[in-house]
Amino acid sequence: MKPYLPLEIITNILLRLSTQSIATCKCVCKPWLNLIESDAFVKSHLSKSAPALAVSITKWDSNWFSVFKLEDELEPFSNWFDIYAKHGPITKFDFRLESTIQCSANGLLLLKNACMDDHLYVCNPITREFVELRGLVTRKGDRFGFGVSKISGQHKVVCHSHESGIHVYTLKARSMWRVVEAAPPFSDYCDSSICGAFFSGNLHWLVKSKTGDIHICCFDLETERFNTFLAPPTNVTFTRGKLYGLGDCLCIHNDTLGNNLIWLLNEYEQLENFWTTIQLIGEEHCNHYDYRKCSQPIKIYRNGGILMLHDRCFFYYSKEKRNVIGIDLMGEIDGDCLYFSSILFTPSFLSPKRNLGMENAKSLGKKKLGIRM
């Protein structure tokens, strides 16, 4: 039976729908299912998909993951209705293997077991699949990263072991960990995060040279080689600095600075001219939010506002109003919460099994909340 509309028009209509609606459309008929699961549709949808917020809460008896919508408006958290109507949950699932979110790329999350060093997983909350990356013994202090190569589009997980060197796992059929010859120019990490920030086809870590200068160490996921460039100049040391990949920019937040600067990089060329800064308001204007403690930038909005995470609480800094408001996305979190992690996440229908050919992909189990599969 031929479709009533040309395939190109059906595709265009589906791409305009929300992630939840597209997931529902997979159940309409087999031709639509095949279309939505095709490589071409997955790629087109990913290019149009709006960033979301992925959150994990690990307790003694459960490990819940949630994905929330993030609207990029002029004042995205201006009232109660905005928070619950425009930033509601997309999906939710319980991952029984205790893990926290480390990195995100193309709708996939890299998860690491919080208690066991050598348990790594890649999952897609939208297709509800996960893959365990076996075969590598890791130790406390090892560094990780996850991203997509810029030219070939390969998804790669990287582990820097101080004992055995650089290991790379490419997400594809019959893949396994392999050792690469690349060696980082500096091994003295001063980034308090174990996972490298993904930006523009590279993974980034803050490192210190023998002379004490702070550099940004890059691992090119295409060539699998390291490079470095100087971090933006500051008058204090990066004792608690962190790098974050915020989609279209690289972010450094050094909360030891008295003026609470956030550095942003949008281009690699002429680095000295492309670092920009956002200065957060002083502590006296932040109510009970103490900027002396570590805060994680999650999203930079078009108006210069910032969504941040602080001590299991989300808050939004308005650059225009120069104030901070708490965002109650999760409700009250119980005291038995062991780990809380969050990251900017782009929902996609990229399937580890169908699109990447990973036969060891497994299902996350029963569906929860917004998505019906």
Short mmCIF file of C-alpha atoms in Angstrom, two decimals:
data_model
loop_
_atom_site.label_atom_id
_atom_site.label_comp_id
_atom_site.label_asym_id
_atom_site.label_seq_id
_atom_site.Cartn_x
_atom_site.Cartn_y
_atom_site.Cartn_z
CA MET A 1 0.00 0.00 0.00
CA LYS A 2 1.43 3.32 -1.08
CA PRO A 3 1.45 6.24 1.38
CA TYR A 4 -1.05 9.05 0.88
CA LEU A 5 1.77 11.59 1.07
CA PRO A 6 5.26 11.53 -0.42
CA LEU A 7 7.91 10.22 1.97
CA GLU A 8 9.70 13.59 2.00
CA ILE A 9 6.56 15.36 3.28
CA ILE A 10 5.93 12.70 5.96
CA THR A 11 9.54 13.10 7.10
CA ASN A 12 9.22 16.88 7.24
CA ILE A 13 6.05 16.63 9.33
CA LEU A 14 7.55 14.13 11.76
CA LEU A 15 10.67 16.28 12.25
CA ARG A 16 8.47 19.14 13.45
CA LEU A 17 6.97 17.06 16.25
CA SER A 18 8.22 16.76 19.81
CA THR A 19 10.40 13.84 20.83
CA GLN A 20 7.49 12.29 22.73
CA SER A 21 5.18 12.54 19.71
CA ILE A 22 7.75 11.05 17.34
CA ALA A 23 8.20 8.13 19.74
CA THR A 24 4.44 7.59 19.68
CA CYS A 25 4.43 7.71 15.87
CA LYS A 26 6.74 4.68 15.83
CA CYS A 27 3.70 2.66 16.94
CA VAL A 28 1.40 3.88 14.13
CA CYS A 29 2.58 1.56 11.38
CA LYS A 30 5.65 -0.36 10.25
CA PRO A 31 6.60 2.10 7.45
CA TRP A 32 6.70 4.95 9.97
CA LEU A 33 8.71 2.79 12.38
CA ASN A 34 11.26 2.00 9.66
CA LEU A 35 11.42 5.66 8.66
CA ILE A 36 12.03 6.94 12.20
CA GLU A 37 14.68 4.28 12.82
CA SER A 38 16.54 5.00 9.56
CA ASP A 39 20.00 6.58 9.62
CA ALA A 40 18.81 9.52 7.51
CA PHE A 41 15.93 10.39 9.85
CA VAL A 42 18.07 9.99 12.98
CA LYS A 43 20.65 12.38 11.53
CA SER A 44 18.04 14.95 10.46
CA HIS A 45 16.25 14.81 13.81
CA LEU A 46 19.51 15.21 15.74
CA SER A 47 20.37 18.38 13.78
CA LYS A 48 17.03 19.93 14.80
CA SER A 49 16.69 18.52 18.32
CA ALA A 50 16.54 21.08 21.12
CA PRO A 51 18.89 20.55 24.10
CA ALA A 52 17.39 18.97 27.21
CA LEU A 53 18.52 18.27 30.76
CA ALA A 54 19.54 14.78 31.89
CA VAL A 55 19.54 14.09 35.64
CA SER A 56 20.46 11.01 37.68
CA ILE A 57 19.64 10.38 41.34
CA THR A 58 21.32 7.40 42.98
CA LYS A 59 19.90 6.07 46.24
CA TRP A 60 20.54 2.94 48.25
CA ASP A 61 17.73 1.01 46.54
CA SER A 62 17.27 2.78 43.19
CA ASN A 63 19.01 4.75 40.46
CA TRP A 64 16.57 7.08 38.68
CA PHE A 65 17.31 8.98 35.48
CA SER A 66 15.12 11.78 34.13
CA VAL A 67 15.24 13.95 31.01
CA PHE A 68 13.62 17.41 31.09
CA LYS A 69 12.81 19.87 28.31
CA LEU A 70 14.75 23.14 28.19
CA GLU A 71 13.13 26.04 26.34
CA ASP A 72 15.57 28.68 25.06
CA GLU A 73 13.47 31.78 25.66
CA LEU A 74 14.32 35.30 26.79
CA GLU A 75 13.28 34.55 30.39
CA PRO A 76 12.89 30.77 30.50
CA PHE A 77 12.05 30.56 34.22
CA SER A 78 9.97 33.68 34.68
CA ASN A 79 7.00 32.03 36.42
CA TRP A 80 5.65 28.81 37.85
CA PHE A 81 3.82 27.88 34.62
CA ASP A 82 7.01 28.14 32.57
CA ILE A 83 8.86 25.77 34.85
CA TYR A 84 6.29 22.98 34.81
CA ALA A 85 4.71 23.43 31.36
CA LYS A 86 7.81 24.24 29.32
CA HIS A 87 10.42 22.30 31.28
CA GLY A 88 8.51 19.16 32.11
CA PRO A 89 9.86 15.60 31.94
CA ILE A 90 10.40 13.87 28.60
CA THR A 91 11.19 10.43 29.98
CA LYS A 92 12.28 8.67 33.14
CA PHE A 93 13.78 5.25 33.86
CA ASP A 94 15.35 3.23 36.65
CA PHE A 95 18.82 1.89 35.83
CA ARG A 96 19.51 -0.80 38.40
CA LEU A 97 23.27 -0.72 37.85
CA GLU A 98 24.47 2.09 40.14
CA SER A 99 25.86 4.76 37.83
CA THR A 100 26.22 8.49 37.47
CA ILE A 101 26.26 10.65 34.33
CA GLN A 102 29.75 11.48 33.09
CA CYS A 103 29.42 12.80 29.51
CA SER A 104 26.90 13.25 26.71
CA ALA A 105 27.14 13.26 22.90
CA ASN A 106 24.52 12.93 20.14
CA GLY A 107 21.80 11.79 22.52
CA LEU A 108 23.96 9.16 24.21
CA LEU A 109 25.05 9.24 27.86
CA LEU A 110 28.28 7.82 29.24
CA LEU A 111 27.58 6.35 32.68
CA LYS A 112 30.11 5.16 35.23
CA ASN A 113 29.40 2.93 38.18
CA ALA A 114 29.81 5.02 41.32
CA CYS A 115 31.15 2.12 43.38
CA MET A 116 33.02 -0.13 40.92
CA ASP A 117 35.80 1.45 38.86
CA ASP A 118 35.63 -0.80 35.79
CA HIS A 119 31.91 -0.56 35.00
CA LEU A 120 31.18 1.80 32.08
CA TYR A 121 27.91 2.06 30.13
CA VAL A 122 26.55 4.02 27.18
CA CYS A 123 22.81 4.50 27.05
CA ASN A 124 20.13 6.34 25.07
CA PRO A 125 17.19 7.32 27.31
CA ILE A 126 14.98 7.93 24.25
CA THR A 127 15.42 4.55 22.55
CA ARG A 128 15.75 2.98 26.01
CA GLU A 129 18.88 0.98 25.24
CA PHE A 130 22.25 0.59 26.95
CA VAL A 131 25.59 -1.07 26.24
CA GLU A 132 28.17 -2.18 28.80
CA LEU A 133 31.75 -1.46 27.73
CA ARG A 134 33.68 -4.47 28.99
CA GLY A 135 37.29 -5.53 28.82
CA LEU A 136 39.13 -2.62 30.45
CA VAL A 137 40.39 -2.56 34.03
CA THR A 138 40.28 0.98 35.36
CA ARG A 139 41.54 2.49 38.58
CA LYS A 140 40.68 5.43 40.77
CA GLY A 141 42.16 8.56 39.22
CA ASP A 142 41.78 7.44 35.60
CA ARG A 143 40.29 10.05 33.24
CA PHE A 144 37.47 9.46 30.78
CA GLY A 145 35.83 11.17 27.86
CA PHE A 146 33.06 10.60 25.32
CA GLY A 147 32.38 12.38 22.04
CA VAL A 148 32.02 12.25 18.28
CA SER A 149 34.80 12.65 15.72
CA LYS A 150 34.28 15.70 13.53
CA ILE A 151 34.78 14.17 10.06
CA SER A 152 33.94 10.46 10.25
CA GLY A 153 31.21 10.91 12.88
CA GLN A 154 32.41 7.98 14.98
CA HIS A 155 31.33 7.83 18.62
CA LYS A 156 34.31 7.13 20.87
CA VAL A 157 34.88 6.57 24.58
CA VAL A 158 38.38 7.44 25.80
CA CYS A 159 40.13 6.32 28.98
CA HIS A 160 43.48 7.71 30.16
CA SER A 161 44.97 5.23 32.58
CA HIS A 162 48.10 6.27 34.46
CA GLU A 163 49.15 2.62 34.45
CA SER A 164 48.37 1.47 30.89
CA GLY A 165 48.07 4.63 28.77
CA ILE A 166 45.33 5.83 26.40
CA HIS A 167 42.51 3.44 25.50
CA VAL A 168 39.75 4.07 22.94
CA TYR A 169 36.45 2.24 22.44
CA THR A 170 34.62 3.01 19.18
CA LEU A 171 30.87 2.40 19.34
CA LYS A 172 30.36 -0.01 16.43
CA ALA A 173 29.83 -3.70 15.72
CA ARG A 174 32.28 -6.13 17.37
CA SER A 175 34.26 -3.32 18.97
CA MET A 176 36.68 -3.63 21.85
CA TRP A 177 39.09 -1.43 23.78
CA ARG A 178 42.33 -0.65 21.95
CA VAL A 179 45.50 1.13 23.01
CA VAL A 180 46.56 4.21 21.01
CA GLU A 181 50.09 5.56 20.82
CA ALA A 182 49.16 9.14 21.74
CA ALA A 183 50.59 10.52 24.96
CA PRO A 184 49.38 13.71 26.66
CA PRO A 185 52.05 16.44 26.88
CA PHE A 186 51.23 16.96 30.58
CA SER A 187 49.90 14.42 33.07
CA ASP A 188 49.33 16.75 36.02
CA TYR A 189 45.57 17.27 35.87
CA CYS A 190 44.15 20.25 37.73
CA ASP A 191 40.58 19.67 36.53
CA SER A 192 38.55 18.25 39.40
CA SER A 193 36.25 16.42 36.96
CA ILE A 194 37.30 12.93 35.80
CA CYS A 195 35.49 13.29 32.47
CA GLY A 196 36.81 15.46 29.65
CA ALA A 197 34.63 18.26 28.24
CA PHE A 198 33.47 17.50 24.68
CA PHE A 199 33.51 20.40 22.22
CA SER A 200 34.07 20.65 18.47
CA GLY A 201 35.26 17.07 17.98
CA ASN A 202 37.76 17.20 20.87
CA LEU A 203 37.89 16.17 24.52
CA HIS A 204 39.40 18.74 26.91
CA TRP A 205 41.04 18.65 30.33
CA LEU A 206 42.77 21.29 32.44
CA VAL A 207 46.42 20.39 33.02
CA LYS A 208 49.46 22.05 34.60
CA SER A 209 52.89 22.29 32.96
CA LYS A 210 56.18 21.88 34.80
CA THR A 211 56.45 25.66 34.98
CA GLY A 212 53.05 25.90 36.68
CA ASP A 213 51.18 27.33 33.68
CA ILE A 214 47.62 26.13 33.19
CA HIS A 215 46.91 24.62 29.79
CA ILE A 216 43.91 23.00 28.15
CA CYS A 217 44.80 19.55 26.86
CA CYS A 218 42.81 18.42 23.80
CA PHE A 219 42.35 14.91 22.45
CA ASP A 220 41.25 14.98 18.80
CA LEU A 221 38.74 12.16 18.35
CA GLU A 222 39.43 12.02 14.60
CA THR A 223 43.24 11.80 14.61
CA GLU A 224 43.48 10.39 18.17
CA ARG A 225 46.31 12.79 18.96
CA PHE A 226 46.82 15.33 21.76
CA ASN A 227 47.35 19.07 21.53
CA THR A 228 47.44 21.90 24.08
CA PHE A 229 46.74 25.61 24.33
CA LEU A 230 46.92 28.07 27.19
CA ALA A 231 43.93 28.58 29.44
CA PRO A 232 42.62 32.15 29.71
CA PRO A 233 44.82 34.32 31.96
CA THR A 234 43.80 34.72 35.58
CA ASN A 235 45.50 36.05 38.67
CA VAL A 236 44.76 32.96 40.75
CA THR A 237 45.46 29.26 40.39
CA PHE A 238 42.87 26.79 39.13
CA THR A 239 42.66 24.85 42.37
CA ARG A 240 39.01 23.96 41.78
CA GLY A 241 38.50 24.86 38.14
CA LYS A 242 36.41 22.70 35.83
CA LEU A 243 35.87 22.45 32.10
CA TYR A 244 32.40 21.91 30.64
CA GLY A 245 31.18 21.31 27.11
CA LEU A 246 27.96 23.30 26.76
CA GLY A 247 26.98 22.32 23.23
CA ASP A 248 28.35 25.10 21.03
CA CYS A 249 30.95 26.41 23.47
CA LEU A 250 33.69 25.32 25.88
CA CYS A 251 33.26 26.67 29.39
CA ILE A 252 35.70 27.15 32.29
CA HIS A 253 34.23 27.86 35.69
CA ASN A 254 36.79 28.62 38.37
CA ASP A 255 34.82 29.21 41.54
CA THR A 256 37.93 30.16 43.50
CA LEU A 257 37.84 33.51 41.72
CA GLY A 258 36.55 36.33 43.88
CA ASN A 259 34.63 37.85 40.98
CA ASN A 260 33.05 34.51 39.88
CA LEU A 261 33.99 34.55 36.23
CA ILE A 262 32.82 32.02 33.68
CA TRP A 263 35.03 31.83 30.58
CA LEU A 264 33.51 30.78 27.24
CA LEU A 265 35.24 29.69 24.03
CA ASN A 266 33.28 29.44 20.77
CA GLU A 267 36.15 29.18 18.25
CA TYR A 268 39.60 27.58 18.22
CA GLU A 269 41.26 30.08 15.88
CA GLN A 270 42.91 33.13 17.46
CA LEU A 271 42.17 31.87 20.95
CA GLU A 272 43.24 35.07 22.65
CA ASN A 273 40.43 36.91 20.85
CA PHE A 274 37.65 34.35 21.26
CA TRP A 275 37.55 33.90 25.04
CA THR A 276 34.58 35.79 26.46
CA THR A 277 33.49 36.10 30.08
CA ILE A 278 30.30 36.20 32.09
CA GLN A 279 30.62 37.71 35.54
CA LEU A 280 28.17 36.36 38.07
CA ILE A 281 26.62 38.61 40.69
CA GLY A 282 28.21 38.97 44.08
CA GLU A 283 27.43 36.60 46.90
CA GLU A 284 25.40 39.17 48.75
CA HIS A 285 22.72 39.00 46.03
CA CYS A 286 22.45 35.22 45.86
CA ASN A 287 20.14 34.52 48.78
CA HIS A 288 21.18 31.14 50.21
CA TYR A 289 23.29 30.11 47.19
CA ASP A 290 26.94 30.26 48.19
CA TYR A 291 29.11 30.85 45.13
CA ARG A 292 32.18 29.91 47.14
CA LYS A 293 31.05 26.31 46.78
CA CYS A 294 31.31 24.49 43.48
CA SER A 295 28.53 25.26 40.99
CA GLN A 296 28.18 23.54 37.61
CA PRO A 297 27.12 25.61 34.56
CA ILE A 298 24.72 23.56 32.46
CA LYS A 299 23.28 25.83 29.77
CA ILE A 300 23.97 29.36 28.50
CA TYR A 301 20.79 31.00 27.19
CA ARG A 302 20.49 33.47 24.31
CA ASN A 303 19.93 36.33 26.75
CA GLY A 304 23.13 35.52 28.68
CA GLY A 305 21.30 33.78 31.51
CA ILE A 306 22.77 30.58 32.93
CA LEU A 307 21.19 27.42 34.25
CA MET A 308 23.44 26.01 36.99
CA LEU A 309 23.54 23.15 39.46
CA HIS A 310 24.55 23.69 43.06
CA ASP A 311 24.42 21.06 45.80
CA ARG A 312 21.56 19.02 44.22
CA CYS A 313 19.60 22.20 43.45
CA PHE A 314 19.11 23.91 40.09
CA PHE A 315 19.08 27.68 39.85
CA TYR A 316 18.89 30.23 37.07
CA TYR A 317 21.05 33.33 36.94
CA SER A 318 19.43 36.19 35.02
CA LYS A 319 22.05 38.44 33.46
CA GLU A 320 19.47 41.16 32.79
CA LYS A 321 17.92 41.21 36.26
CA ARG A 322 21.17 40.28 38.03
CA ASN A 323 19.44 37.88 40.36
CA VAL A 324 19.24 34.16 41.07
CA ILE A 325 16.10 32.04 41.38
CA GLY A 326 15.79 28.42 42.43
CA ILE A 327 14.31 25.97 39.91
CA ASP A 328 12.30 23.17 41.47
CA LEU A 329 12.45 20.59 38.68
CA MET A 330 12.96 17.53 40.86
CA GLY A 331 10.85 18.33 43.89
CA GLU A 332 12.21 17.51 47.33
CA ILE A 333 15.15 15.09 47.21
CA ASP A 334 15.31 12.56 50.03
CA GLY A 335 18.22 12.51 52.43
CA ASP A 336 19.20 9.01 51.29
CA CYS A 337 20.42 10.36 47.93
CA LEU A 338 23.98 9.10 47.46
CA TYR A 339 24.88 10.74 44.15
CA PHE A 340 23.28 13.49 42.07
CA SER A 341 24.53 14.33 38.57
CA SER A 342 23.23 16.32 35.61
CA ILE A 343 24.34 17.35 32.14
CA LEU A 344 23.12 19.10 28.98
CA PHE A 345 21.66 16.43 26.71
CA THR A 346 20.35 16.44 23.12
CA PRO A 347 17.53 13.89 22.69
CA SER A 348 17.95 11.65 19.66
CA PHE A 349 16.74 8.36 18.21
CA LEU A 350 20.28 7.09 17.65
CA SER A 351 20.09 3.41 18.49
CA PRO A 352 23.26 1.63 19.66
CA LYS A 353 21.91 -1.58 18.15
CA ARG A 354 20.19 -0.51 14.89
CA ASN A 355 22.28 2.53 13.88
CA LEU A 356 25.67 1.66 15.41
CA GLY A 357 25.48 -2.10 14.95
CA MET A 358 26.21 -3.00 18.60
CA GLU A 359 24.63 -6.42 19.05
CA ASN A 360 25.30 -6.40 22.80
CA ALA A 361 22.82 -3.53 23.33
CA LYS A 362 20.15 -4.27 25.93
CA SER A 363 16.81 -2.73 26.84
CA LEU A 364 16.43 -0.40 29.81
CA GLY A 365 13.13 -2.06 30.60
CA LYS A 366 9.65 -0.79 31.27
CA LYS A 367 8.80 2.68 30.01
CA LYS A 368 8.19 5.58 32.36
CA LEU A 369 6.42 8.93 31.99
CA GLY A 370 6.50 10.99 28.81
CA ILE A 371 7.57 8.53 26.13
CA ARG A 372 5.53 5.60 24.90
CA MET A 373 7.54 3.13 22.86
#
